[in-house]
Short mmCIF file of C-alpha atoms and ligand atoms in Angstrom, two decimals:
data_model
loop_
_atom_site.label_atom_id
_atom_site.label_comp_id
_atom_site.label_asym_id
_atom_site.label_seq_id
_atom_site.Cartn_x
_atom_site.Cartn_y
_atom_site.Cartn_z
CA UNK A 1 -17.53 -13.72 12.77
CA UNK A 2 -18.62 -12.64 8.75
CA UNK A 3 -21.63 -14.57 6.99
CA UNK A 4 -20.70 -17.38 4.80
CA UNK A 5 -18.57 -15.16 2.72
CA UNK A 6 -16.50 -12.08 3.41
CA UNK A 7 -14.51 -9.88 1.77
CA UNK A 8 -12.41 -8.28 3.72
CA UNK A 9 -12.75 -4.26 2.82
CA UNK A 10 -10.11 -2.42 1.35
CA UNK A 11 -9.21 -0.27 3.97
CA UNK A 12 -7.14 -0.59 7.07
CA UNK A 13 -7.08 0.92 10.39
CA UNK A 14 -4.13 3.05 11.10
CA UNK A 15 -4.37 5.89 13.56
CA UNK A 16 -2.97 6.14 16.96
CA UNK A 17 0.00 3.95 18.58
CA UNK A 18 -0.08 1.12 16.51
CA UNK A 19 2.22 -1.44 16.89
CA UNK A 20 2.42 -5.02 16.23
CA UNK A 21 2.10 -6.54 19.67
CA UNK A 22 3.50 -9.65 18.93
CA UNK A 23 3.31 -11.50 22.56
CA UNK A 24 0.17 -10.28 23.87
CA UNK A 25 -2.97 -12.34 23.50
CA UNK A 26 -5.24 -9.20 22.52
CA UNK A 27 -3.52 -7.82 19.98
CA UNK A 28 -3.99 -6.20 16.91
CA UNK A 29 -1.80 -9.06 15.23
CA UNK A 30 -3.75 -12.04 16.62
CA UNK A 31 -6.60 -10.01 15.66
CA UNK A 32 -5.87 -9.77 12.26
CA UNK A 33 -4.86 -13.00 12.01
CA UNK A 34 -8.36 -14.64 12.91
CA UNK A 35 -9.51 -11.81 10.42
CA UNK A 36 -7.78 -13.60 7.70
CA UNK A 37 -8.84 -16.96 8.83
CA UNK A 38 -12.40 -15.92 8.87
CA UNK A 39 -12.29 -14.22 5.59
CA UNK A 40 -14.17 -17.37 4.13
CA UNK A 41 -15.58 -17.52 0.55
CA UNK A 42 -18.43 -19.80 -0.35
CA UNK A 43 -17.04 -22.47 -3.10
CA UNK A 44 -19.84 -22.37 -5.18
CA UNK A 45 -20.27 -19.07 -6.16
CA UNK A 46 -16.55 -18.35 -6.02
CA UNK A 47 -15.19 -21.51 -8.60
CA UNK A 48 -15.16 -19.60 -11.21
CA UNK A 49 -12.79 -17.03 -10.18
CA UNK A 50 -10.56 -18.81 -8.06
CA UNK A 51 -8.53 -20.50 -10.26
CA UNK A 52 -4.71 -19.83 -9.46
CA UNK A 53 -5.41 -18.48 -5.98
CA UNK A 54 -2.56 -17.59 -4.43
CA UNK A 55 -1.58 -18.25 -0.46
CA UNK A 56 0.60 -17.91 2.25
CA UNK A 57 3.17 -20.37 2.81
CA UNK A 58 2.95 -20.38 6.67
CA UNK A 59 0.14 -20.29 9.18
CA UNK A 60 0.86 -16.47 10.36
CA UNK A 61 1.53 -13.21 9.18
CA UNK A 62 4.93 -11.85 8.06
CA UNK A 63 5.78 -9.98 11.39
CA UNK A 64 8.27 -7.34 9.65
CA UNK A 65 5.19 -5.78 8.03
CA UNK A 66 4.85 -2.04 8.82
CA UNK A 67 1.39 -2.68 10.04
CA UNK A 68 -0.31 -6.02 11.40
CA UNK A 69 -1.01 -8.59 8.13
CA UNK A 70 -0.30 -5.71 5.78
CA UNK A 71 2.15 -7.03 3.82
CA UNK A 72 2.98 -10.82 3.27
CA UNK A 73 4.89 -10.89 0.33
CA UNK A 74 7.99 -12.60 1.99
CA UNK A 75 5.57 -15.61 2.65
CA UNK A 76 3.24 -15.77 -0.48
CA UNK A 77 3.30 -18.36 -3.11
CA UNK A 78 3.08 -15.69 -5.80
CA UNK A 79 5.15 -13.25 -3.38
CA UNK A 80 7.71 -12.56 -6.13
CA UNK A 81 5.09 -11.35 -8.45
CA UNK A 82 4.70 -8.08 -5.48
CA UNK A 83 8.05 -6.43 -6.41
CA UNK A 84 6.89 -5.61 -10.38
CA UNK A 85 4.14 -3.54 -11.60
CA UNK A 86 0.62 -5.18 -11.29
CA UNK A 87 -0.48 -3.94 -15.11
CA UNK A 88 2.80 -5.89 -16.32
CA UNK A 89 1.58 -9.11 -13.65
CA UNK A 90 -2.22 -8.86 -14.35
CA UNK A 91 -1.52 -8.75 -18.34
CA UNK A 92 -0.01 -12.56 -17.74
CA UNK A 93 -3.39 -13.79 -16.14
CA UNK A 94 -6.01 -12.88 -18.40
CA UNK A 95 -9.49 -13.15 -16.59
CA UNK A 96 -8.03 -14.00 -13.54
CA UNK A 97 -9.03 -12.21 -10.42
CA UNK A 98 -5.86 -10.05 -9.07
CA UNK A 99 -7.43 -10.52 -5.42
CA UNK A 100 -6.99 -13.89 -5.89
CA UNK A 101 -4.14 -14.20 -7.14
CA UNK A 102 -2.34 -11.78 -4.65
CA UNK A 103 -5.12 -13.26 -1.88
CA UNK A 104 -4.17 -12.02 1.62
CA UNK A 105 -0.77 -10.18 0.63
CA UNK A 106 -2.61 -7.55 3.08
CA UNK A 107 -5.52 -8.84 4.97
CA UNK A 108 -7.88 -6.58 2.78
CA UNK A 109 -6.88 -9.02 0.06
CA UNK A 110 -9.22 -11.69 -0.70
CA UNK A 111 -11.32 -13.09 -3.45
CA UNK A 112 -14.87 -12.04 -3.56
CA UNK A 113 -17.63 -14.11 -4.97
CA UNK A 114 -18.42 -14.76 -8.73
CA UNK A 115 -21.66 -13.37 -8.52
CA UNK A 116 -21.01 -10.36 -5.77
CA UNK A 117 -23.71 -8.73 -3.58
CA UNK A 118 -22.28 -5.60 -3.03
CA UNK A 119 -24.29 -3.91 -0.22
CA UNK A 120 -24.09 -7.20 1.67
CA UNK A 121 -19.76 -6.98 1.74
CA UNK A 122 -20.39 -3.53 2.33
CA UNK A 123 -22.40 -4.27 5.48
CA UNK A 124 -19.73 -7.50 6.40
CA UNK A 125 -16.74 -4.71 5.99
CA UNK A 126 -18.94 -2.33 8.10
CA UNK A 127 -19.53 -4.93 10.80
CA UNK A 128 -15.66 -6.24 11.07
CA UNK A 129 -13.74 -2.75 10.86
CA UNK A 130 -15.78 -1.27 13.37
CA UNK A 131 -15.31 -3.76 16.31
CA UNK A 132 -11.39 -4.41 15.44
CA UNK A 133 -9.34 -3.26 18.80
CA UNK A 134 -8.05 0.03 18.94
CA UNK A 135 -4.87 0.73 20.98
CA UNK A 136 -5.65 1.99 24.50
CA UNK A 137 -5.24 5.79 24.70
CA UNK A 138 -6.10 6.02 21.05
CA UNK A 139 -9.23 8.19 21.86
CA UNK A 140 -11.77 6.31 19.62
CA UNK A 141 -14.50 4.23 21.00
CA UNK A 142 -13.31 0.11 20.72
CA UNK A 143 -14.94 -1.79 20.63
CA UNK A 144 -17.83 0.19 18.76
CA UNK A 145 -20.29 2.09 20.93
CA UNK A 146 -22.65 3.57 18.32
CA UNK A 147 -23.45 6.46 16.08
CA UNK A 148 -22.59 9.83 17.43
CA UNK A 149 -20.29 8.62 20.03
CA UNK A 150 -16.30 9.52 19.02
CA UNK A 151 -14.60 12.46 18.81
CA UNK A 152 -15.30 14.94 16.28
CA UNK A 153 -12.39 15.45 13.67
CA UNK A 154 -11.79 18.02 11.05
CA UNK A 155 -10.06 17.25 8.14
CA UNK A 156 -8.15 19.99 5.82
CA UNK A 157 -7.71 18.43 2.90
CA UNK A 158 -7.05 19.96 -0.70
CA UNK A 159 -7.70 22.96 0.75
CA UNK A 160 -11.01 22.07 2.39
CA UNK A 161 -12.65 21.76 5.48
CA UNK A 162 -14.50 18.69 6.30
CA UNK A 163 -15.39 17.48 9.97
CA UNK A 164 -16.84 14.00 9.97
CA UNK A 165 -17.53 12.03 13.65
CA UNK A 166 -14.98 8.94 14.24
CA UNK A 167 -17.54 6.35 15.99
CA UNK A 168 -14.51 4.03 15.35
CA UNK A 169 -10.81 3.96 14.78
CA UNK A 170 -10.66 3.53 10.81
CA UNK A 171 -13.61 6.49 10.27
CA UNK A 172 -10.67 9.13 9.57
CA UNK A 173 -9.32 7.22 6.77
CA UNK A 174 -12.28 5.88 5.04
CA UNK A 175 -14.57 8.78 5.32
CA UNK A 176 -12.21 10.99 3.88
CA UNK A 177 -10.49 8.11 1.60
CA UNK A 178 -14.64 7.76 0.19
CA UNK A 179 -14.82 11.68 -0.06
CA UNK A 180 -11.86 12.10 -1.87
CA UNK A 181 -12.54 9.56 -4.61
CA UNK A 182 -16.69 10.96 -4.53
CA UNK A 183 -17.99 7.55 -3.70
CA UNK A 184 -19.68 9.26 -0.40
CA UNK A 185 -23.99 9.01 -0.89
CA UNK A 186 -24.59 13.04 -1.89
CA UNK A 187 -21.49 12.77 -4.10
CA UNK A 188 -23.86 11.19 -7.34
CA UNK A 189 -23.87 7.70 -6.61
CA UNK A 190 -26.85 6.06 -6.07
CA UNK A 191 -27.46 3.37 -3.91
CA UNK A 192 -29.88 1.60 -6.52
CA UNK A 193 -26.68 1.37 -8.55
CA UNK A 194 -25.08 -0.46 -5.44
CA UNK A 195 -27.63 -2.99 -5.87
CA UNK A 196 -27.67 -3.85 -9.13
CA UNK A 197 -23.90 -5.63 -9.45
CA UNK A 198 -23.48 -5.12 -13.16
CA UNK A 199 -24.46 -1.43 -13.31
CA UNK A 200 -22.29 -1.05 -10.31
CA UNK A 201 -18.85 -2.69 -11.53
CA UNK A 202 -19.69 -0.72 -14.56
CA UNK A 203 -19.80 2.56 -12.53
CA UNK A 204 -16.45 1.65 -10.80
CA UNK A 205 -14.48 0.77 -14.12
CA UNK A 206 -15.79 4.58 -15.19
CA UNK A 207 -14.53 5.73 -11.86
CA UNK A 208 -10.98 3.87 -12.51
CA UNK A 209 -10.86 5.57 -15.97
CA UNK A 210 -11.60 8.82 -14.33
CA UNK A 211 -8.62 8.26 -12.37
CA UNK A 212 -5.94 7.45 -14.69
CA UNK A 213 -7.12 10.19 -16.74
CA UNK A 214 -6.73 12.49 -14.11
CA UNK A 215 -3.62 10.73 -12.84
CA UNK A 216 -1.78 9.29 -15.67
CA UNK A 217 0.08 6.83 -12.61
CA UNK A 218 3.08 4.99 -14.88
CA UNK A 219 3.80 1.16 -14.17
CA UNK A 220 6.74 1.89 -11.75
CA UNK A 221 3.97 3.44 -9.67
CA UNK A 222 2.28 0.52 -9.48
CA UNK A 223 3.75 -1.86 -7.74
CA UNK A 224 2.06 -4.47 -5.56
CA UNK A 225 4.14 -4.46 -2.48
CA UNK A 226 4.33 -0.95 -2.43
CA UNK A 227 0.69 -0.45 -2.63
CA UNK A 228 0.75 -2.45 0.54
CA UNK A 229 3.59 -1.07 2.61
CA UNK A 230 1.36 2.34 1.63
CA UNK A 231 -1.63 1.80 3.40
CA UNK A 232 -0.49 2.47 6.79
CA UNK A 233 1.56 5.60 4.65
CA UNK A 234 -2.17 6.95 4.24
CA UNK A 235 -3.41 6.24 7.83
CA UNK A 236 -0.80 8.55 9.09
CA UNK A 237 -0.92 11.42 6.62
CA UNK A 238 -5.01 11.20 6.95
CA UNK A 239 -4.00 11.66 10.68
CA UNK A 240 -2.10 14.84 9.72
CA UNK A 241 -5.04 16.07 7.73
CA UNK A 242 -6.99 16.17 10.98
CA UNK A 243 -4.17 17.04 13.47
CA UNK A 244 -4.60 13.63 15.03
CA UNK A 245 -1.14 11.75 16.67
CA UNK A 246 -0.49 9.06 14.34
CA UNK A 247 2.08 6.86 16.25
CA UNK A 248 2.51 4.09 14.20
CA UNK A 249 5.75 1.88 12.84
CA UNK A 250 8.68 4.32 12.67
CA UNK A 251 9.27 3.34 9.27
CA UNK A 252 5.56 4.62 8.33
CA UNK A 253 5.81 8.22 10.30
CA UNK A 254 9.33 8.64 8.43
CA UNK A 255 7.78 7.71 5.25
CA UNK A 256 4.34 9.83 5.92
CA UNK A 257 7.18 12.42 6.95
CA UNK A 258 5.00 12.83 10.30
CA UNK A 259 7.01 14.80 13.13
CA UNK A 260 4.24 16.25 15.04
CA UNK A 261 0.67 17.17 14.34
CA UNK A 262 2.39 20.73 13.38
CA UNK A 263 5.04 19.48 11.12
CA UNK A 264 3.40 16.85 8.76
CA UNK A 265 2.52 15.79 5.34
CA UNK A 266 -1.62 15.73 4.70
CA UNK A 267 -2.85 12.85 2.68
CA UNK A 268 -3.92 14.00 -1.20
CA UNK A 269 -6.18 13.11 -3.56
CA UNK A 270 -3.52 11.87 -5.46
CA UNK A 271 -3.12 9.35 -2.44
CA UNK A 272 -6.05 7.42 -2.16
CA UNK A 273 -6.68 7.74 -5.89
CA UNK A 274 -3.37 5.66 -6.25
CA UNK A 275 -4.87 3.16 -3.53
CA UNK A 276 -7.95 2.58 -5.24
CA UNK A 277 -6.08 2.68 -8.40
CA UNK A 278 -4.44 -0.22 -7.64
CA UNK A 279 -7.92 -2.00 -7.02
CA UNK A 280 -8.89 -1.70 -10.25
CA UNK A 281 -6.20 -3.22 -11.92
CA UNK A 282 -6.92 -6.13 -9.60
CA UNK A 283 -10.17 -6.46 -10.95
CA UNK A 284 -13.00 -4.28 -11.33
CA UNK A 285 -15.57 -6.30 -8.67
CA UNK A 286 -12.82 -5.57 -6.19
CA UNK A 287 -12.66 -1.73 -6.91
CA UNK A 288 -16.56 -2.03 -7.35
CA UNK A 289 -16.54 -3.58 -3.73
CA UNK A 290 -14.25 -1.14 -1.98
CA UNK A 291 -16.59 1.95 -3.79
CA UNK A 292 -19.82 -0.12 -2.18
CA UNK A 293 -18.43 0.13 0.90
CA UNK A 294 -17.61 3.38 1.04
CA UNK A 295 -20.76 4.61 -0.42
CA UNK A 296 -23.34 2.30 1.89
CA UNK A 297 -21.65 3.61 5.51
CA UNK A 298 -21.33 7.52 4.93
CA UNK A 299 -22.45 10.60 3.21
CA UNK A 300 -21.56 14.29 2.47
CA UNK A 301 -23.62 16.70 4.26
CA UNK A 302 -24.05 20.33 4.93
CA UNK A 303 -22.98 21.78 1.62
CA UNK A 304 -20.03 19.72 1.22
CA UNK A 305 -18.49 20.04 5.02
CA UNK A 306 -19.35 17.62 7.25
CA UNK A 307 -19.46 13.35 6.64
CA UNK A 308 -22.22 11.61 8.29
CA UNK A 309 -23.00 7.98 8.73
CA UNK A 310 -26.11 5.63 9.14
CA UNK A 311 -29.19 7.72 9.95
CA UNK A 312 -27.71 10.51 9.01
CA UNK A 313 -27.67 9.48 5.27
CA UNK A 314 -30.23 9.07 2.55
CA UNK A 315 -29.70 5.28 3.07
CA UNK A 316 -28.80 3.86 5.68
CA UNK A 317 -27.49 -0.31 5.97
CA UNK A 318 -29.83 -2.55 7.80
CA UNK A 319 -27.31 -3.21 10.50
CA UNK A 320 -27.67 -1.78 14.04
CA UNK A 321 -25.97 1.14 14.26
C1 LIG B 401 -5.86 -17.46 0.48
O1 LIG B 401 -5.46 -17.69 1.36
C2 LIG B 401 -5.25 -17.87 2.84
C3 LIG B 401 -3.95 -17.54 3.56
O2 LIG B 401 -2.57 -18.41 3.34
C4 LIG B 401 -5.49 -19.40 2.59
O3 LIG B 401 -6.08 -20.20 4.25
C5 LIG B 401 -6.68 -19.86 1.52
O4 LIG B 401 -7.28 -21.01 1.62
C6 LIG B 401 -6.74 -18.83 0.51
N1 LIG B 401 -7.85 -18.74 -0.55
C7 LIG B 401 -8.24 -19.17 -1.42
C8 LIG B 401 -9.53 -18.94 -2.18
O5 LIG B 401 -7.10 -20.24 -1.62
C1 LIG B 402 -28.47 -3.75 -13.87
O1 LIG B 402 -27.91 -3.18 -15.06
C2 LIG B 402 -27.59 -3.33 -16.30
C3 LIG B 402 -26.34 -2.67 -17.11
O2 LIG B 402 -26.53 -1.44 -16.62
C4 LIG B 402 -28.89 -3.60 -16.46
O3 LIG B 402 -28.74 -3.92 -18.42
C5 LIG B 402 -30.11 -4.17 -16.01
O4 LIG B 402 -31.40 -4.06 -16.69
C6 LIG B 402 -29.59 -4.18 -14.84
N1 LIG B 402 -31.04 -4.84 -13.91
C7 LIG B 402 -32.08 -4.11 -13.00
C8 LIG B 402 -32.24 -5.61 -12.56
O5 LIG B 402 -32.23 -3.05 -13.00
#
């Protein structure tokens, strides 16, 4: 499904009536399992980072997660450390990659090569996520049918009104996430930086430092298992910001305070910042890869009121759309 290596990107599809449909062949759970098993990394390039990688203690994801394959802590070799602050855990493992240590705790957590190619990893993420199956009736084209084929969404976010066209279900989350972090094209970071991995990792570190200066997250807020569980909650809160239904797991809806499209809590910039900041703590190449994906796939247009994709944007990656 992917190239020789692929690092699952940092975002999840959480729109529509998502349920771990364990008994069905074409269910999300099964596809997530495939996603996980296909997340190969090239041995040569990753050797340096692949010391002390964690792995699952069983073949399949923990079915108790609030979204398929999004929290495998109970069945992970380093699962005990999921419930401690990430800064404390990583301080005990200097020089190790957190995406290796916590490999596959969530489907997007997989170590990347020691010499990353962020443009390629972004393309891998784009191609994988666009074709994740969407529950029937969710209102998004699935599989992806092309540019400008999905519903137009209007976000009310942090006092601003921004539109996008959701050509795949994950667009709502990823578009607003990229915008919120300032990672979209047109928000100041150039694609030339993405092409230079050293420079891009440095830019990511700077972004991470800015986030922590702004939000001053405390250790108790930075627990890996909470981060994994909150991803689906962010998805529901993104749906709220777009006044879209979010028929997720009931625990997710409760945590997101989502009762209806008119009685729910929209996602905040702080939610997105914290989601990204954990990636910073797990290693700047991981936050850099997240940022590259967000930059390569979308841009801010029309004076900051519309998010576009591919040929809408100054830079469009070499993939069909
Ligand atoms: C990551 O975990 C998966 C699932 O247990 C495992 O198959 C894979 O080998 C692990 N990756 C590394 C680099 O150890
Ligand atoms: C990449 O960025 C680094 C750090 O900014 C710089 O020193 C280096 O010259 C750049 N490499 C290329 C090929 O532009």
